[in-house]
Amino acid sequence: IMSYKNYCVVSKEVLHNRNISLEAKGIYALMMSVGKDNFNVKELYDLSKEEINVIDNAINELEKLGYVTLEK
């Protein structure tokens, strides 16, 4: 991921993967735009109008596919 002041570059690997829902792709892109390796999921809640369960489901989908790692 390359992150700049007003934009970031996201790998096409995730965006073109047909096994990932559009919701999860959008959440992944949002996560990459935050520009740091570790952050609290609450930051995603604050950046989105989606319901918390939609974001949580997308993150779980990405975790199952190995694109994110959750720490508790």
JSON list of C-alpha atoms in Angstrom, two decimals:
[
{"chain": "A", "resi": 1, "resn": "ILE", "atom": "CA", "xyz": [0.00, 0.00, 0.00]},
{"chain": "A", "resi": 2, "resn": "MET", "atom": "CA", "xyz": [1.22, 3.42, -0.86]},
{"chain": "A", "resi": 3, "resn": "SER", "atom": "CA", "xyz": [-0.52, 6.21, 1.02]},
{"chain": "A", "resi": 4, "resn": "TYR", "atom": "CA", "xyz": [-0.21, 9.86, 0.24]},
{"chain": "A", "resi": 5, "resn": "LYS", "atom": "CA", "xyz": [-1.81, 12.99, 1.64]},
{"chain": "A", "resi": 6, "resn": "ASN", "atom": "CA", "xyz": [-5.04, 12.82, -0.37]},
{"chain": "A", "resi": 7, "resn": "TYR", "atom": "CA", "xyz": [-4.97, 9.38, -2.01]},
{"chain": "A", "resi": 8, "resn": "CYS", "atom": "CA", "xyz": [-3.67, 5.85, -1.69]},
{"chain": "A", "resi": 9, "resn": "VAL", "atom": "CA", "xyz": [-2.86, 2.98, -4.04]},
{"chain": "A", "resi": 10, "resn": "VAL", "atom": "CA", "xyz": [-4.60, -0.34, -3.37]},
{"chain": "A", "resi": 11, "resn": "SER", "atom": "CA", "xyz": [-3.56, -3.68, -4.84]},
{"chain": "A", "resi": 12, "resn": "LYS", "atom": "CA", "xyz": [-5.78, -5.01, -7.62]},
{"chain": "A", "resi": 13, "resn": "GLU", "atom": "CA", "xyz": [-5.42, -8.48, -6.10]},
{"chain": "A", "resi": 14, "resn": "VAL", "atom": "CA", "xyz": [-8.22, -7.76, -3.64]},
{"chain": "A", "resi": 15, "resn": "LEU", "atom": "CA", "xyz": [-10.31, -5.55, -5.92]},
{"chain": "A", "resi": 16, "resn": "HIS", "atom": "CA", "xyz": [-10.33, -8.10, -8.76]},
{"chain": "A", "resi": 17, "resn": "ASN", "atom": "CA", "xyz": [-10.87, -11.17, -6.58]},
{"chain": "A", "resi": 18, "resn": "ARG", "atom": "CA", "xyz": [-14.30, -12.57, -7.50]},
{"chain": "A", "resi": 19, "resn": "ASN", "atom": "CA", "xyz": [-14.51, -14.40, -4.17]},
{"chain": "A", "resi": 20, "resn": "ILE", "atom": "CA", "xyz": [-14.73, -11.15, -2.19]},
{"chain": "A", "resi": 21, "resn": "SER", "atom": "CA", "xyz": [-17.98, -9.19, -1.85]},
{"chain": "A", "resi": 22, "resn": "LEU", "atom": "CA", "xyz": [-18.16, -5.57, -2.94]},
{"chain": "A", "resi": 23, "resn": "GLU", "atom": "CA", "xyz": [-18.77, -4.60, 0.69]},
{"chain": "A", "resi": 24, "resn": "ALA", "atom": "CA", "xyz": [-15.55, -6.30, 1.78]},
{"chain": "A", "resi": 25, "resn": "LYS", "atom": "CA", "xyz": [-13.62, -4.74, -1.11]},
{"chain": "A", "resi": 26, "resn": "GLY", "atom": "CA", "xyz": [-14.86, -1.30, -0.09]},
{"chain": "A", "resi": 27, "resn": "ILE", "atom": "CA", "xyz": [-13.97, -1.85, 3.56]},
{"chain": "A", "resi": 28, "resn": "TYR", "atom": "CA", "xyz": [-10.54, -3.12, 2.51]},
{"chain": "A", "resi": 29, "resn": "ALA", "atom": "CA", "xyz": [-9.94, 0.00, 0.42]},
{"chain": "A", "resi": 30, "resn": "LEU", "atom": "CA", "xyz": [-11.11, 2.16, 3.34]},
{"chain": "A", "resi": 31, "resn": "MET", "atom": "CA", "xyz": [-8.76, 0.32, 5.69]},
{"chain": "A", "resi": 32, "resn": "MET", "atom": "CA", "xyz": [-5.85, 0.87, 3.32]},
{"chain": "A", "resi": 33, "resn": "SER", "atom": "CA", "xyz": [-6.69, 4.57, 3.03]},
{"chain": "A", "resi": 34, "resn": "VAL", "atom": "CA", "xyz": [-6.26, 5.01, 6.80]},
{"chain": "A", "resi": 35, "resn": "GLY", "atom": "CA", "xyz": [-2.54, 4.70, 6.11]},
{"chain": "A", "resi": 36, "resn": "LYS", "atom": "CA", "xyz": [-1.38, 2.74, 9.11]},
{"chain": "A", "resi": 37, "resn": "ASP", "atom": "CA", "xyz": [-0.81, -0.94, 9.83]},
{"chain": "A", "resi": 38, "resn": "ASN", "atom": "CA", "xyz": [-2.73, -1.12, 13.11]},
{"chain": "A", "resi": 39, "resn": "PHE", "atom": "CA", "xyz": [-5.90, 0.71, 14.01]},
{"chain": "A", "resi": 40, "resn": "ASN", "atom": "CA", "xyz": [-9.10, 0.23, 15.94]},
{"chain": "A", "resi": 41, "resn": "VAL", "atom": "CA", "xyz": [-12.13, -0.97, 13.99]},
{"chain": "A", "resi": 42, "resn": "LYS", "atom": "CA", "xyz": [-14.05, 1.92, 15.56]},
{"chain": "A", "resi": 43, "resn": "GLU", "atom": "CA", "xyz": [-12.17, 4.16, 13.12]},
{"chain": "A", "resi": 44, "resn": "LEU", "atom": "CA", "xyz": [-13.95, 2.34, 10.28]},
{"chain": "A", "resi": 45, "resn": "TYR", "atom": "CA", "xyz": [-17.30, 2.75, 12.00]},
{"chain": "A", "resi": 46, "resn": "ASP", "atom": "CA", "xyz": [-16.64, 6.49, 12.25]},
{"chain": "A", "resi": 47, "resn": "LEU", "atom": "CA", "xyz": [-15.69, 6.74, 8.55]},
{"chain": "A", "resi": 48, "resn": "SER", "atom": "CA", "xyz": [-18.77, 4.93, 7.25]},
{"chain": "A", "resi": 49, "resn": "LYS", "atom": "CA", "xyz": [-22.53, 5.25, 7.26]},
{"chain": "A", "resi": 50, "resn": "GLU", "atom": "CA", "xyz": [-22.87, 1.46, 7.14]},
{"chain": "A", "resi": 51, "resn": "GLU", "atom": "CA", "xyz": [-24.25, -0.44, 10.09]},
{"chain": "A", "resi": 52, "resn": "ILE", "atom": "CA", "xyz": [-21.65, -1.92, 12.42]},
{"chain": "A", "resi": 53, "resn": "ASN", "atom": "CA", "xyz": [-22.66, -5.48, 11.49]},
{"chain": "A", "resi": 54, "resn": "VAL", "atom": "CA", "xyz": [-21.99, -4.78, 7.79]},
{"chain": "A", "resi": 55, "resn": "ILE", "atom": "CA", "xyz": [-18.46, -3.62, 8.59]},
{"chain": "A", "resi": 56, "resn": "ASP", "atom": "CA", "xyz": [-17.87, -6.51, 10.99]},
{"chain": "A", "resi": 57, "resn": "ASN", "atom": "CA", "xyz": [-19.08, -9.05, 8.41]},
{"chain": "A", "resi": 58, "resn": "ALA", "atom": "CA", "xyz": [-16.80, -7.56, 5.75]},
{"chain": "A", "resi": 59, "resn": "ILE", "atom": "CA", "xyz": [-13.81, -7.64, 8.10]},
{"chain": "A", "resi": 60, "resn": "ASN", "atom": "CA", "xyz": [-14.57, -11.27, 9.02]},
{"chain": "A", "resi": 61, "resn": "GLU", "atom": "CA", "xyz": [-14.77, -12.13, 5.30]},
{"chain": "A", "resi": 62, "resn": "LEU", "atom": "CA", "xyz": [-11.37, -10.51, 4.71]},
{"chain": "A", "resi": 63, "resn": "GLU", "atom": "CA", "xyz": [-9.91, -12.31, 7.72]},
{"chain": "A", "resi": 64, "resn": "LYS", "atom": "CA", "xyz": [-11.14, -15.71, 6.50]},
{"chain": "A", "resi": 65, "resn": "LEU", "atom": "CA", "xyz": [-9.46, -15.06, 3.15]},
{"chain": "A", "resi": 66, "resn": "GLY", "atom": "CA", "xyz": [-6.21, -13.98, 4.84]},
{"chain": "A", "resi": 67, "resn": "TYR", "atom": "CA", "xyz": [-6.26, -10.31, 3.86]},
{"chain": "A", "resi": 68, "resn": "VAL", "atom": "CA", "xyz": [-6.49, -8.93, 7.42]},
{"chain": "A", "resi": 69, "resn": "THR", "atom": "CA", "xyz": [-5.51, -10.12, 10.86]},
{"chain": "A", "resi": 70, "resn": "LEU", "atom": "CA", "xyz": [-7.59, -9.26, 13.90]},
{"chain": "A", "resi": 71, "resn": "GLU", "atom": "CA", "xyz": [-6.08, -8.71, 17.31]},
{"chain": "A", "resi": 72, "resn": "LYS", "atom": "CA", "xyz": [-8.21, -8.61, 20.42]}
]
